[in-house]
mmCIF file of C-alpha atoms and ligand atoms in Angstrom:
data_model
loop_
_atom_site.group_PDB
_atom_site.id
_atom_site.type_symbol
_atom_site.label_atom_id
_atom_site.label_comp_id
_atom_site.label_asym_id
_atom_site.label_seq_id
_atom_site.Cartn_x
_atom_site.Cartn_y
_atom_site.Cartn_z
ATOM 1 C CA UNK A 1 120.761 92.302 99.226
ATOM 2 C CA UNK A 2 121.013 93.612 102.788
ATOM 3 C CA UNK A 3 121.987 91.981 105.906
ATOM 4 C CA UNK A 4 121.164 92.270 109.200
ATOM 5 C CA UNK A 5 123.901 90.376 111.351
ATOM 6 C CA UNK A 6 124.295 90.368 115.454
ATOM 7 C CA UNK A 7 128.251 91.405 115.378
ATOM 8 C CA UNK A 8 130.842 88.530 115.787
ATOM 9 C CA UNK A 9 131.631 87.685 119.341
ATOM 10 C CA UNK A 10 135.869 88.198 119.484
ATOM 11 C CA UNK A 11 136.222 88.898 115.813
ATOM 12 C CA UNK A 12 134.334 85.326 114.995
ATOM 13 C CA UNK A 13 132.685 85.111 111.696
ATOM 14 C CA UNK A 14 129.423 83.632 112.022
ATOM 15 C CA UNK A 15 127.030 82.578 109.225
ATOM 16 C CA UNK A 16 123.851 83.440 110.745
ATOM 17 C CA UNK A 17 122.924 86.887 108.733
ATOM 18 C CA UNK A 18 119.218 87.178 108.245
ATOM 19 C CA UNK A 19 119.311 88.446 104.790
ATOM 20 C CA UNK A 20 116.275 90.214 103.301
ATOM 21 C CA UNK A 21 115.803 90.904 99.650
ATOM 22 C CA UNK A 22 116.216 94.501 98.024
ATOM 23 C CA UNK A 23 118.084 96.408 100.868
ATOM 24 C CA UNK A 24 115.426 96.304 103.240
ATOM 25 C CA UNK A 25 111.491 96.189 103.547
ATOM 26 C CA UNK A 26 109.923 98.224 100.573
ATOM 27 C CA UNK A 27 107.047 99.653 102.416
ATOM 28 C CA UNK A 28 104.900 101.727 99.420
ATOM 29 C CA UNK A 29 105.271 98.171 98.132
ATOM 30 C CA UNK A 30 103.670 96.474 101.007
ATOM 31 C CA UNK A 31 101.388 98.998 101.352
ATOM 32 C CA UNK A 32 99.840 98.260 97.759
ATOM 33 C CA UNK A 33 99.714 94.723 98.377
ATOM 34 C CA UNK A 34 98.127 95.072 101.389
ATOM 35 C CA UNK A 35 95.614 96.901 99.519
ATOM 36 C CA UNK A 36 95.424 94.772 96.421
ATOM 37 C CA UNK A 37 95.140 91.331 99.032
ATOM 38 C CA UNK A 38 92.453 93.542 100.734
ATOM 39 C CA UNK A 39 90.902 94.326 97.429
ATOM 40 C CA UNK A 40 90.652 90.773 96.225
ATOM 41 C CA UNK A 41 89.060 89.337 99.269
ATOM 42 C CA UNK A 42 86.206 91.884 98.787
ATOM 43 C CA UNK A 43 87.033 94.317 101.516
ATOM 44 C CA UNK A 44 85.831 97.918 101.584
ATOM 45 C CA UNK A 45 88.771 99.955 101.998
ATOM 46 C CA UNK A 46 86.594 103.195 101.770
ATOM 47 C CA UNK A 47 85.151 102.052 105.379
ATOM 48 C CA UNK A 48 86.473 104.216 108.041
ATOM 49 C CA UNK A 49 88.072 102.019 109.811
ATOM 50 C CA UNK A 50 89.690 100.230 107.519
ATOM 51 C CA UNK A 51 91.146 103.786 105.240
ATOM 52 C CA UNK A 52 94.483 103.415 107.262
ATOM 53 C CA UNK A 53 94.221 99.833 107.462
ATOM 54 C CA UNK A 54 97.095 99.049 104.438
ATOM 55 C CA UNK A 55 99.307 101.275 105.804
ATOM 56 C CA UNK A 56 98.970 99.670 109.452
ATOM 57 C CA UNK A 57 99.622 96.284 108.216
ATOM 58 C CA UNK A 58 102.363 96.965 106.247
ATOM 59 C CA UNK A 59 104.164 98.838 109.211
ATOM 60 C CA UNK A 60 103.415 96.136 111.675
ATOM 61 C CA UNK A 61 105.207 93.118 109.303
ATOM 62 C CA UNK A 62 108.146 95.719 109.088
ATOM 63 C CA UNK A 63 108.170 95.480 112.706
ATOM 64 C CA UNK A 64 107.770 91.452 113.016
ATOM 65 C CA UNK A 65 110.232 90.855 110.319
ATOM 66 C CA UNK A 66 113.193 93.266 111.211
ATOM 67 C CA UNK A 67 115.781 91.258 114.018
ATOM 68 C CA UNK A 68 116.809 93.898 116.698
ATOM 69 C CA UNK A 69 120.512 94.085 115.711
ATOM 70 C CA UNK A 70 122.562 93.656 119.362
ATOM 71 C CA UNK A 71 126.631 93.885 120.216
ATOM 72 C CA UNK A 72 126.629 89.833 122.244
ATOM 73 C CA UNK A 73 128.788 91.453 125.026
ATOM 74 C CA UNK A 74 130.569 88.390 126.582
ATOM 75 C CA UNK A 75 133.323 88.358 129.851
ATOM 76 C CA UNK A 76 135.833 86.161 130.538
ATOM 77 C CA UNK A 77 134.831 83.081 132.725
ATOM 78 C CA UNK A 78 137.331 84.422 135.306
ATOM 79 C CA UNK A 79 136.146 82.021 138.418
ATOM 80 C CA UNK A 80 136.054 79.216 136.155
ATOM 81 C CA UNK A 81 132.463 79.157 136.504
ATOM 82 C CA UNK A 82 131.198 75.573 135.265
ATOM 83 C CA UNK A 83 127.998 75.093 136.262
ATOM 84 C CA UNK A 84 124.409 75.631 134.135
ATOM 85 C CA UNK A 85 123.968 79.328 133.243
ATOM 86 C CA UNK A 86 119.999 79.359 132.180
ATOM 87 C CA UNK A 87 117.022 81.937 131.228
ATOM 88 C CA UNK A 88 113.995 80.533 131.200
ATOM 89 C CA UNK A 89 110.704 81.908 130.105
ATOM 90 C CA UNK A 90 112.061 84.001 127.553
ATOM 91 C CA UNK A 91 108.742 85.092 126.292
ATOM 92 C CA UNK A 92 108.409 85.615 122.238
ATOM 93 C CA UNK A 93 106.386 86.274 118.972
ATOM 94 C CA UNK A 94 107.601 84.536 115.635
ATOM 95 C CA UNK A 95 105.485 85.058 112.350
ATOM 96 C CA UNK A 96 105.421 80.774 111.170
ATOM 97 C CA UNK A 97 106.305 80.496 107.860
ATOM 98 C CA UNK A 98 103.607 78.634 106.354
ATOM 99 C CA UNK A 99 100.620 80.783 106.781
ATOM 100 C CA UNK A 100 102.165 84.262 108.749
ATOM 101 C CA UNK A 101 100.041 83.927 111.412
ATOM 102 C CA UNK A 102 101.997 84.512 114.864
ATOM 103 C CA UNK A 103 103.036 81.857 116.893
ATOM 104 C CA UNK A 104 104.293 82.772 120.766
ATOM 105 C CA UNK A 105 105.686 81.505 124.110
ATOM 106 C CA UNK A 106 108.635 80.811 125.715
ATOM 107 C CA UNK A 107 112.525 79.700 125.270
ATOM 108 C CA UNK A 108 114.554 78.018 128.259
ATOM 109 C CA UNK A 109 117.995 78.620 127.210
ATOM 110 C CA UNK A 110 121.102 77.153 129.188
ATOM 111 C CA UNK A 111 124.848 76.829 128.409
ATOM 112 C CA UNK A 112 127.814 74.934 130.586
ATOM 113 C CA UNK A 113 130.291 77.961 130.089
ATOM 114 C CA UNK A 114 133.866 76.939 128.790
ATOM 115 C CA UNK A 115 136.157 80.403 128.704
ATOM 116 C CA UNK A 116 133.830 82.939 128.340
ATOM 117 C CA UNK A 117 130.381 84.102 129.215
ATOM 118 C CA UNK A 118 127.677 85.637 127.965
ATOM 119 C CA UNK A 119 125.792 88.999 129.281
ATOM 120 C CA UNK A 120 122.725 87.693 131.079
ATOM 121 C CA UNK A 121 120.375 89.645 128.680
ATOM 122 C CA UNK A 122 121.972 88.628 125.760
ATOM 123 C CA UNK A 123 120.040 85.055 125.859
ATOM 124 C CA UNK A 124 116.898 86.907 125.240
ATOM 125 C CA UNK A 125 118.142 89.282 122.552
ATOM 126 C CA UNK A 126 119.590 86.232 120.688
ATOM 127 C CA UNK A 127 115.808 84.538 121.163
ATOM 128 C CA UNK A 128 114.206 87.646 120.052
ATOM 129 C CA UNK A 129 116.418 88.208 117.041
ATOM 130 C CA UNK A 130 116.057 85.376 115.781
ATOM 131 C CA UNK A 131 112.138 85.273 116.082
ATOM 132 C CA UNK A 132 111.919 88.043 113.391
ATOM 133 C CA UNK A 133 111.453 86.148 110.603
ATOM 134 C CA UNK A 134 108.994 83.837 109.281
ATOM 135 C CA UNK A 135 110.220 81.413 111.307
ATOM 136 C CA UNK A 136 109.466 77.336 111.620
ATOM 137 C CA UNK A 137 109.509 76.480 115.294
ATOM 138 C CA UNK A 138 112.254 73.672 115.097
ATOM 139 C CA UNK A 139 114.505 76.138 112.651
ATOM 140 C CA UNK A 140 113.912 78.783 116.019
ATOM 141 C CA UNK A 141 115.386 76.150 118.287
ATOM 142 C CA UNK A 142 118.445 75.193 116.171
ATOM 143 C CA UNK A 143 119.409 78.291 115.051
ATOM 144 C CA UNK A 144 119.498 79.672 118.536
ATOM 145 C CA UNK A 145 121.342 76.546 119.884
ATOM 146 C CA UNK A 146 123.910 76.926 116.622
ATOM 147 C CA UNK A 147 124.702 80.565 117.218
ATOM 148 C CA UNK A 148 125.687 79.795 121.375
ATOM 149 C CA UNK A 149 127.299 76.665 120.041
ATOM 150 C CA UNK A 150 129.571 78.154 116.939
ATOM 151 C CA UNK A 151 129.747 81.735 118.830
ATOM 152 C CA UNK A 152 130.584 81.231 122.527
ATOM 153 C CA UNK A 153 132.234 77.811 122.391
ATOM 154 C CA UNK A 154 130.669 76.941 125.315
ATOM 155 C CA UNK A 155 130.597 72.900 126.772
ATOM 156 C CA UNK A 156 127.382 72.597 126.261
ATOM 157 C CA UNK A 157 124.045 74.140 124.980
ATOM 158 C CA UNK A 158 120.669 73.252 125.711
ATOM 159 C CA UNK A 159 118.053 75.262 123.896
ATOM 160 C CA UNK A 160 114.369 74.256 124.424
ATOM 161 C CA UNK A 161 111.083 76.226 123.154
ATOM 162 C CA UNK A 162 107.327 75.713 124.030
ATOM 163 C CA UNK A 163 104.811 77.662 121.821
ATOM 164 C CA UNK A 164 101.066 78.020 120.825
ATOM 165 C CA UNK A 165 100.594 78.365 117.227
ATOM 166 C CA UNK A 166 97.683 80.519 115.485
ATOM 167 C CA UNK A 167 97.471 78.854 112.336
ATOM 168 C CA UNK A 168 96.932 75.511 114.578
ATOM 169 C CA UNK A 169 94.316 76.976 117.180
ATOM 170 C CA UNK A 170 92.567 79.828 114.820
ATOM 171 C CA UNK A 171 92.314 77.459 111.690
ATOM 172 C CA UNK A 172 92.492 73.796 110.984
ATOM 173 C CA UNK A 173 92.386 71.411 113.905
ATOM 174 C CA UNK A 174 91.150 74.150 116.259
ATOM 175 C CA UNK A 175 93.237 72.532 118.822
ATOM 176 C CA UNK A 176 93.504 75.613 121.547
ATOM 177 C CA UNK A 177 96.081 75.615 124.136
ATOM 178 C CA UNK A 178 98.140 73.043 122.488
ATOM 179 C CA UNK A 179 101.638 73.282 122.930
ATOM 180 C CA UNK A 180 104.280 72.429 120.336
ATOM 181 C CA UNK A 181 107.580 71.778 122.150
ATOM 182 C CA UNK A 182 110.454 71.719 120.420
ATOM 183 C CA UNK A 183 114.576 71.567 121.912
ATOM 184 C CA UNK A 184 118.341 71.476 120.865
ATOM 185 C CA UNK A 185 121.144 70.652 122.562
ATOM 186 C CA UNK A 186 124.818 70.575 121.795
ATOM 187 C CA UNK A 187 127.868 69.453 123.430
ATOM 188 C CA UNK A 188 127.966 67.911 127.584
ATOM 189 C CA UNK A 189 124.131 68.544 127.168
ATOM 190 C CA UNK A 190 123.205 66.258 124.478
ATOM 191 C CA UNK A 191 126.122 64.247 125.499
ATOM 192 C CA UNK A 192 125.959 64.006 129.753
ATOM 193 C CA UNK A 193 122.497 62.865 131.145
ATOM 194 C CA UNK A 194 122.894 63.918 134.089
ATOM 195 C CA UNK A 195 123.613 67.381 132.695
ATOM 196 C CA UNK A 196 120.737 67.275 130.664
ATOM 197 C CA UNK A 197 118.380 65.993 132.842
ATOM 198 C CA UNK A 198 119.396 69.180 135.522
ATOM 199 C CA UNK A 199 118.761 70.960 132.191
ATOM 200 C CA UNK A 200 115.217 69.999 132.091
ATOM 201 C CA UNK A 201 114.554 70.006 135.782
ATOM 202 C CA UNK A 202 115.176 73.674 136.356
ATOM 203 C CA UNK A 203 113.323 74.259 133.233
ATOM 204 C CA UNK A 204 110.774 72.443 134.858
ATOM 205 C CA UNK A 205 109.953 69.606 132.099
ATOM 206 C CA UNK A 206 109.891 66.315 132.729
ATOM 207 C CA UNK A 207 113.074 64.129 131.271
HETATM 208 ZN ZN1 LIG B 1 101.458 77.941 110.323
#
């Protein structure tokens, strides 16, 4: 087993390791089942452009499925800082779990700070980490919303994602341009309506 972890913030110990199988992707491995799934569904791999085409698939799910490892760099909330701290349109790719196809679009991510705060850029990296996987959207949203929550001990969290799924608009129902929407909030956020509602205001939802 291998993990890939986003370091502790202040020496915390978090539980959100990504943990692959086997020390890492095994890509001769990936590369023959590329070829053998290939093989079965009656595709000549002798065609020219398909001679690299294994190799090419397997390297791009390497690069889908490995989280960017990051140091969460946070200050100390010096001015007492207490209102909404938010990125919104975080733009992303996940990989859904049920039938690998991508799904994409964007994360609003907000947090009421309590004693410290996070590097701006570190709400995307956190998004983005946690979209290498094969992911379910609503396991995204939590999982990003647990980490702030458990990790910065902020007063609130608010964590909402809207994405278009391929296996939904490609396949099945066909239904292009739907949006799933999905959110999570913890703390004065779930808790404070007035909070949340600012939440989805600047996020520009309706509440
Ligand atoms: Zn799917």
């Amino acid at each position: 087993m291998s993990m890939s972890t986003i370091q502790p913030i202040d020496g915390h110990r978090n539980d959100f390791s990504i943990v692959t199988d086997g020390g890492g992707i095994d890509r001769p491995r990936a590369e023959a089942a590329v070829r053998d799934l290939l093989e079965a569904l009656r595709v000549d791999l002798n065609a020219p452009d398909l001679l690299d085409t294994p190799k090419r698939v397997a390297a791009m799910y390497e690069e889908l499925l490995t989280p960017k490892e990051f140091n969460p760099t946070t200050f100390p909330n010096d001015d007492s800082y207490d209102e909404l701290v938010l990125s919104k349109n975080i733009p992303f790719t996940s990989l859904c779990a049920h039938h690998a196809l991508p799904f994409s679009g964007v994360a609003h991510v907000g947090y009421l700070p309590g004693e410290r705060i996070l590097g701006l850029s570190k709400l995307a990296r956190i998004v983005h980490y946690f979209s290498r996987s094969l992911q379910v959207q609503e396991r995204l949203t939590k999982q990003i919303a647990d980490w702030l929550e458990t990790e910065l001990i902020p007063r609130g969290v608010g964590v909402v994602i809207e994405a278009e799924h391929m296996c939904m608009t490609i396949r099945g129902v066909q239904a292009a341009g739907s949006k799933t929407v999905t959110s999570a909030m913890h703390g004065l956020l779930r808790e404070r309506v007035a909070t949340r509602q600012e939440f989805l205001s600047l996020i520009g939802a309706s509440s």
